[in-house]
Amino acid sequence: MARAAVPGRLTWQVATLSAARWENPSARTLVLDVPGWPGHLPGQHVDVRLTAPDGYQAQRSYSIASSWPTPDGDRLELTVQRLSDGEVSPYLTDDLPLGGQIELRGPVGGRFVWRPQGTAPVLLVAGGSGVVPLMSMIRTRAVLGDRHPFRLVYSLRSPAELYYGEELRRLASGDADLDVHYAYTRAAPPGWPGRPARLDAAALAEHGWPPESGADCFVCGPAAFVEVVADLLVDAGHDPGRIRTERFGGTT
Ligand SMILES: Cc1cc2nc3c(=O)[nH]c(=O)nc-3n(C[C@H](O)[C@H](O)[C@H](O)COP(=O)(O)OP(=O)(O)OC[C@H]3O[C@@H](n4cnc5c(N)ncnc54)[C@H](O)[C@@H]3O)c2cc1C
């Protein structure tokens, strides 16, 4: 990577919203200018801090969605899912204006990271917004021209909740070593083979890697989803030492 990423650089920095786009009606990608950003490893997150005029502060973690290096200059992207009863996420999705500023520190996290060394294939399993750090891995692999075989199994309730759909389609269509499988739990798109269902052992066996492949597995999403998927992978025979998990909190 062009610059060494420095895990745990815990100094608050001011970040300015330079662009934003909606991934779907409830998730917004924030493109942030962070002067002097040291770089990151795909899978790391940042802490975001908001300060109200009366001095009240709220702090949350958000995974980094963008690659490092980036294809078009230094920038940091986060994708935030609005929780209608949440405190911080509705502000970031609906209220933070272009040119607006927040504080962040990072990158944070040293285990849930993909390093493009070694030869093991990679299995990414996402539940909902858990696709965000996995997308950073997919984007970093693409920017580096890396050819590690990647398989993404992405569980979501319905097509309306998809993140990065067009980009994933484009990346996978030009790359025989990147496979993307969607698992819809409540509503599938028209013509989709099969019925909506929760991810199970059969789906992971069909769309993931066999345990003897020695795959590196990254599982991210709501806590309950991560527990179930990690157990399924262990039960299937995957080496627990190769299963890395990131929990976003909550149970849905
Ligand atoms: C490492 C990491 C990475 C993350 N990455 C992302 C990401 O990329 N994108 C993303 O969208 N999110 C991510 N998250 C989740 C994020 O940090 C926030 O938790 C999320 O945005 C909700 O914050 P909020 O302030 O809107 O909601 P909160 O105000 O924190 O509320 C969250 C939920 O908890 C409930 N709740 C709050 N207080 C209580 C209480 N006292 N009793 C009972 N229930 C309560 C609320 O009803 C709500 O449903 C990540 C989390 C972690 C740990």
PDB file of C-alpha atoms and ligand atoms in Angstrom, residues 26-27 43-47 58-65 78-93 108 129-133 163-164 220 246-250 252, ligand 1:
ATOM      1  CA  SER A  26     -32.243   4.689   4.474  1.00  0.00           C
ATOM      2  CA  ALA A  27     -28.475   4.481   3.972  1.00  0.00           C
ATOM      3  CA  GLY A  43     -11.988  -3.675   7.646  1.00  0.00           C
ATOM      4  CA  GLN A  44     -10.974  -0.940  10.066  1.00  0.00           C
ATOM      5  CA  HIS A  45     -13.402   1.617  11.437  1.00  0.00           C
ATOM      6  CA  VAL A  46     -13.395   5.135  12.823  1.00  0.00           C
ATOM      7  CA  ASP A  47     -14.943   6.652  15.905  1.00  0.00           C
ATOM      8  CA  ALA A  58     -22.254  11.485  21.311  1.00  0.00           C
ATOM      9  CA  GLN A  59     -19.784   8.991  19.907  1.00  0.00           C
ATOM     10  CA  ARG A  60     -20.317   5.974  17.618  1.00  0.00           C
ATOM     11  CA  SER A  61     -18.193   3.661  15.470  1.00  0.00           C
ATOM     12  CA  TYR A  62     -18.494   3.467  11.672  1.00  0.00           C
ATOM     13  CA  SER A  63     -16.656   1.109   9.361  1.00  0.00           C
ATOM     14  CA  ILE A  64     -14.626   2.561   6.546  1.00  0.00           C
ATOM     15  CA  ALA A  65     -16.235   1.758   3.205  1.00  0.00           C
ATOM     16  CA  LEU A  78     -18.544   5.853   5.521  1.00  0.00           C
ATOM     17  CA  THR A  79     -21.991   4.382   4.836  1.00  0.00           C
ATOM     18  CA  VAL A  80     -24.510   4.975   7.589  1.00  0.00           C
ATOM     19  CA  GLN A  81     -27.795   3.157   8.029  1.00  0.00           C
ATOM     20  CA  ARG A  82     -30.490   5.373   9.531  1.00  0.00           C
ATOM     21  CA  LEU A  83     -32.102   3.931  12.652  1.00  0.00           C
ATOM     22  CA  SER A  84     -35.319   5.890  12.989  1.00  0.00           C
ATOM     23  CA  ASP A  85     -35.089   5.851  16.784  1.00  0.00           C
ATOM     24  CA  GLY A  86     -31.330   6.308  16.870  1.00  0.00           C
ATOM     25  CA  GLU A  87     -29.454   9.324  18.148  1.00  0.00           C
ATOM     26  CA  VAL A  88     -26.461   9.699  15.823  1.00  0.00           C
ATOM     27  CA  SER A  89     -27.326   7.880  12.597  1.00  0.00           C
ATOM     28  CA  PRO A  90     -30.359  10.056  11.631  1.00  0.00           C
ATOM     29  CA  TYR A  91     -28.184  13.145  11.933  1.00  0.00           C
ATOM     30  CA  LEU A  92     -25.504  11.646   9.668  1.00  0.00           C
ATOM     31  CA  THR A  93     -27.997  10.406   7.064  1.00  0.00           C
ATOM     32  CA  VAL A 108      -9.269   1.666  14.651  1.00  0.00           C
ATOM     33  CA  SER A 129     -25.031  -2.786   6.827  1.00  0.00           C
ATOM     34  CA  GLY A 130     -22.308  -5.298   7.737  1.00  0.00           C
ATOM     35  CA  VAL A 131     -21.382  -5.188   4.068  1.00  0.00           C
ATOM     36  CA  VAL A 132     -19.601  -1.842   4.632  1.00  0.00           C
ATOM     37  CA  PRO A 133     -16.151  -3.041   5.817  1.00  0.00           C
ATOM     38  CA  TYR A 163     -25.929  -1.265  -0.780  1.00  0.00           C
ATOM     39  CA  TYR A 164     -23.433  -0.826  -3.622  1.00  0.00           C
ATOM     40  CA  CYS A 220     -20.000  -8.719   9.783  1.00  0.00           C
ATOM     41  CA  GLU A 246     -17.306  -7.679  13.570  1.00  0.00           C
ATOM     42  CA  ARG A 247     -20.548  -6.963  15.445  1.00  0.00           C
ATOM     43  CA  PHE A 248     -22.519  -3.810  14.813  1.00  0.00           C
ATOM     44  CA  GLY A 249     -24.707  -4.233  17.904  1.00  0.00           C
ATOM     45  CA  GLY A 250     -28.437  -4.854  17.928  1.00  0.00           C
ATOM     46  CA  THR A 252     -32.099  -7.270  13.890  1.00  0.00           C
TER      47      THR A 252
HETATM   48  C1  LIG B   1     -17.087  -1.536  14.863  1.00  0.00           C
HETATM   49  C2  LIG B   1     -18.441  -0.990  14.451  1.00  0.00           C
HETATM   50  C3  LIG B   1     -18.623  -0.580  13.146  1.00  0.00           C
HETATM   51  C4  LIG B   1     -19.872  -0.071  12.749  1.00  0.00           C
HETATM   52  N1  LIG B   1     -20.043   0.289  11.450  1.00  0.00           N
HETATM   53  C5  LIG B   1     -21.237   0.767  11.044  1.00  0.00           C
HETATM   54  C6  LIG B   1     -21.448   1.141   9.687  1.00  0.00           C
HETATM   55  O1  LIG B   1     -20.550   1.036   8.831  1.00  0.00           O
HETATM   56  N2  LIG B   1     -22.667   1.625   9.332  1.00  0.00           N
HETATM   57  C7  LIG B   1     -23.694   1.745  10.240  1.00  0.00           C
HETATM   58  O2  LIG B   1     -24.771   2.221   9.862  1.00  0.00           O
HETATM   59  N3  LIG B   1     -23.510   1.389  11.530  1.00  0.00           N
HETATM   60  C8  LIG B   1     -22.315   0.922  11.955  1.00  0.00           C
HETATM   61  N4  LIG B   1     -22.133   0.579  13.272  1.00  0.00           N
HETATM   62  C9  LIG B   1     -23.242   0.849  14.236  1.00  0.00           C
HETATM   63  C10 LIG B   1     -23.112   2.300  14.742  1.00  0.00           C
HETATM   64  O3  LIG B   1     -21.958   2.406  15.573  1.00  0.00           O
HETATM   65  C11 LIG B   1     -24.307   2.738  15.588  1.00  0.00           C
HETATM   66  O4  LIG B   1     -24.525   1.793  16.588  1.00  0.00           O
HETATM   67  C12 LIG B   1     -25.572   2.923  14.768  1.00  0.00           C
HETATM   68  O5  LIG B   1     -25.385   3.909  13.755  1.00  0.00           O
HETATM   69  C13 LIG B   1     -26.732   3.371  15.676  1.00  0.00           C
HETATM   70  O6  LIG B   1     -26.397   4.581  16.289  1.00  0.00           O
HETATM   71  P1  LIG B   1     -27.540   5.619  16.692  1.00  0.00           P
HETATM   72  O7  LIG B   1     -26.904   6.647  17.558  1.00  0.00           O
HETATM   73  O8  LIG B   1     -28.307   6.078  15.508  1.00  0.00           O
HETATM   74  O9  LIG B   1     -28.535   4.738  17.526  1.00  0.00           O
HETATM   75  P2  LIG B   1     -28.573   4.614  19.150  1.00  0.00           P
HETATM   76  O10 LIG B   1     -29.114   5.877  19.722  1.00  0.00           O
HETATM   77  O11 LIG B   1     -27.242   4.165  19.640  1.00  0.00           O
HETATM   78  O12 LIG B   1     -29.634   3.472  19.266  1.00  0.00           O
HETATM   79  C14 LIG B   1     -29.380   2.174  18.670  1.00  0.00           C
HETATM   80  C15 LIG B   1     -30.535   1.264  18.976  1.00  0.00           C
HETATM   81  O13 LIG B   1     -30.505   0.977  20.355  1.00  0.00           O
HETATM   82  C16 LIG B   1     -31.733   1.317  20.928  1.00  0.00           C
HETATM   83  N5  LIG B   1     -31.449   1.932  22.231  1.00  0.00           N
HETATM   84  C17 LIG B   1     -30.736   3.049  22.454  1.00  0.00           C
HETATM   85  N6  LIG B   1     -30.665   3.301  23.766  1.00  0.00           N
HETATM   86  C18 LIG B   1     -31.347   2.311  24.364  1.00  0.00           C
HETATM   87  C19 LIG B   1     -31.639   2.001  25.710  1.00  0.00           C
HETATM   88  N7  LIG B   1     -31.203   2.773  26.711  1.00  0.00           N
HETATM   89  N8  LIG B   1     -32.362   0.893  25.976  1.00  0.00           N
HETATM   90  C20 LIG B   1     -32.790   0.102  24.985  1.00  0.00           C
HETATM   91  N9  LIG B   1     -32.554   0.338  23.687  1.00  0.00           N
HETATM   92  C21 LIG B   1     -31.861   1.436  23.398  1.00  0.00           C
HETATM   93  C22 LIG B   1     -32.407   2.304  20.008  1.00  0.00           C
HETATM   94  O14 LIG B   1     -33.803   2.155  20.115  1.00  0.00           O
HETATM   95  C23 LIG B   1     -31.883   1.915  18.660  1.00  0.00           C
HETATM   96  O15 LIG B   1     -32.720   0.967  18.031  1.00  0.00           O
HETATM   97  C24 LIG B   1     -20.922   0.041  13.685  1.00  0.00           C
HETATM   98  C25 LIG B   1     -20.716  -0.375  15.005  1.00  0.00           C
HETATM   99  C26 LIG B   1     -19.501  -0.890  15.378  1.00  0.00           C
HETATM  100  C27 LIG B   1     -19.313  -1.341  16.800  1.00  0.00           C
END
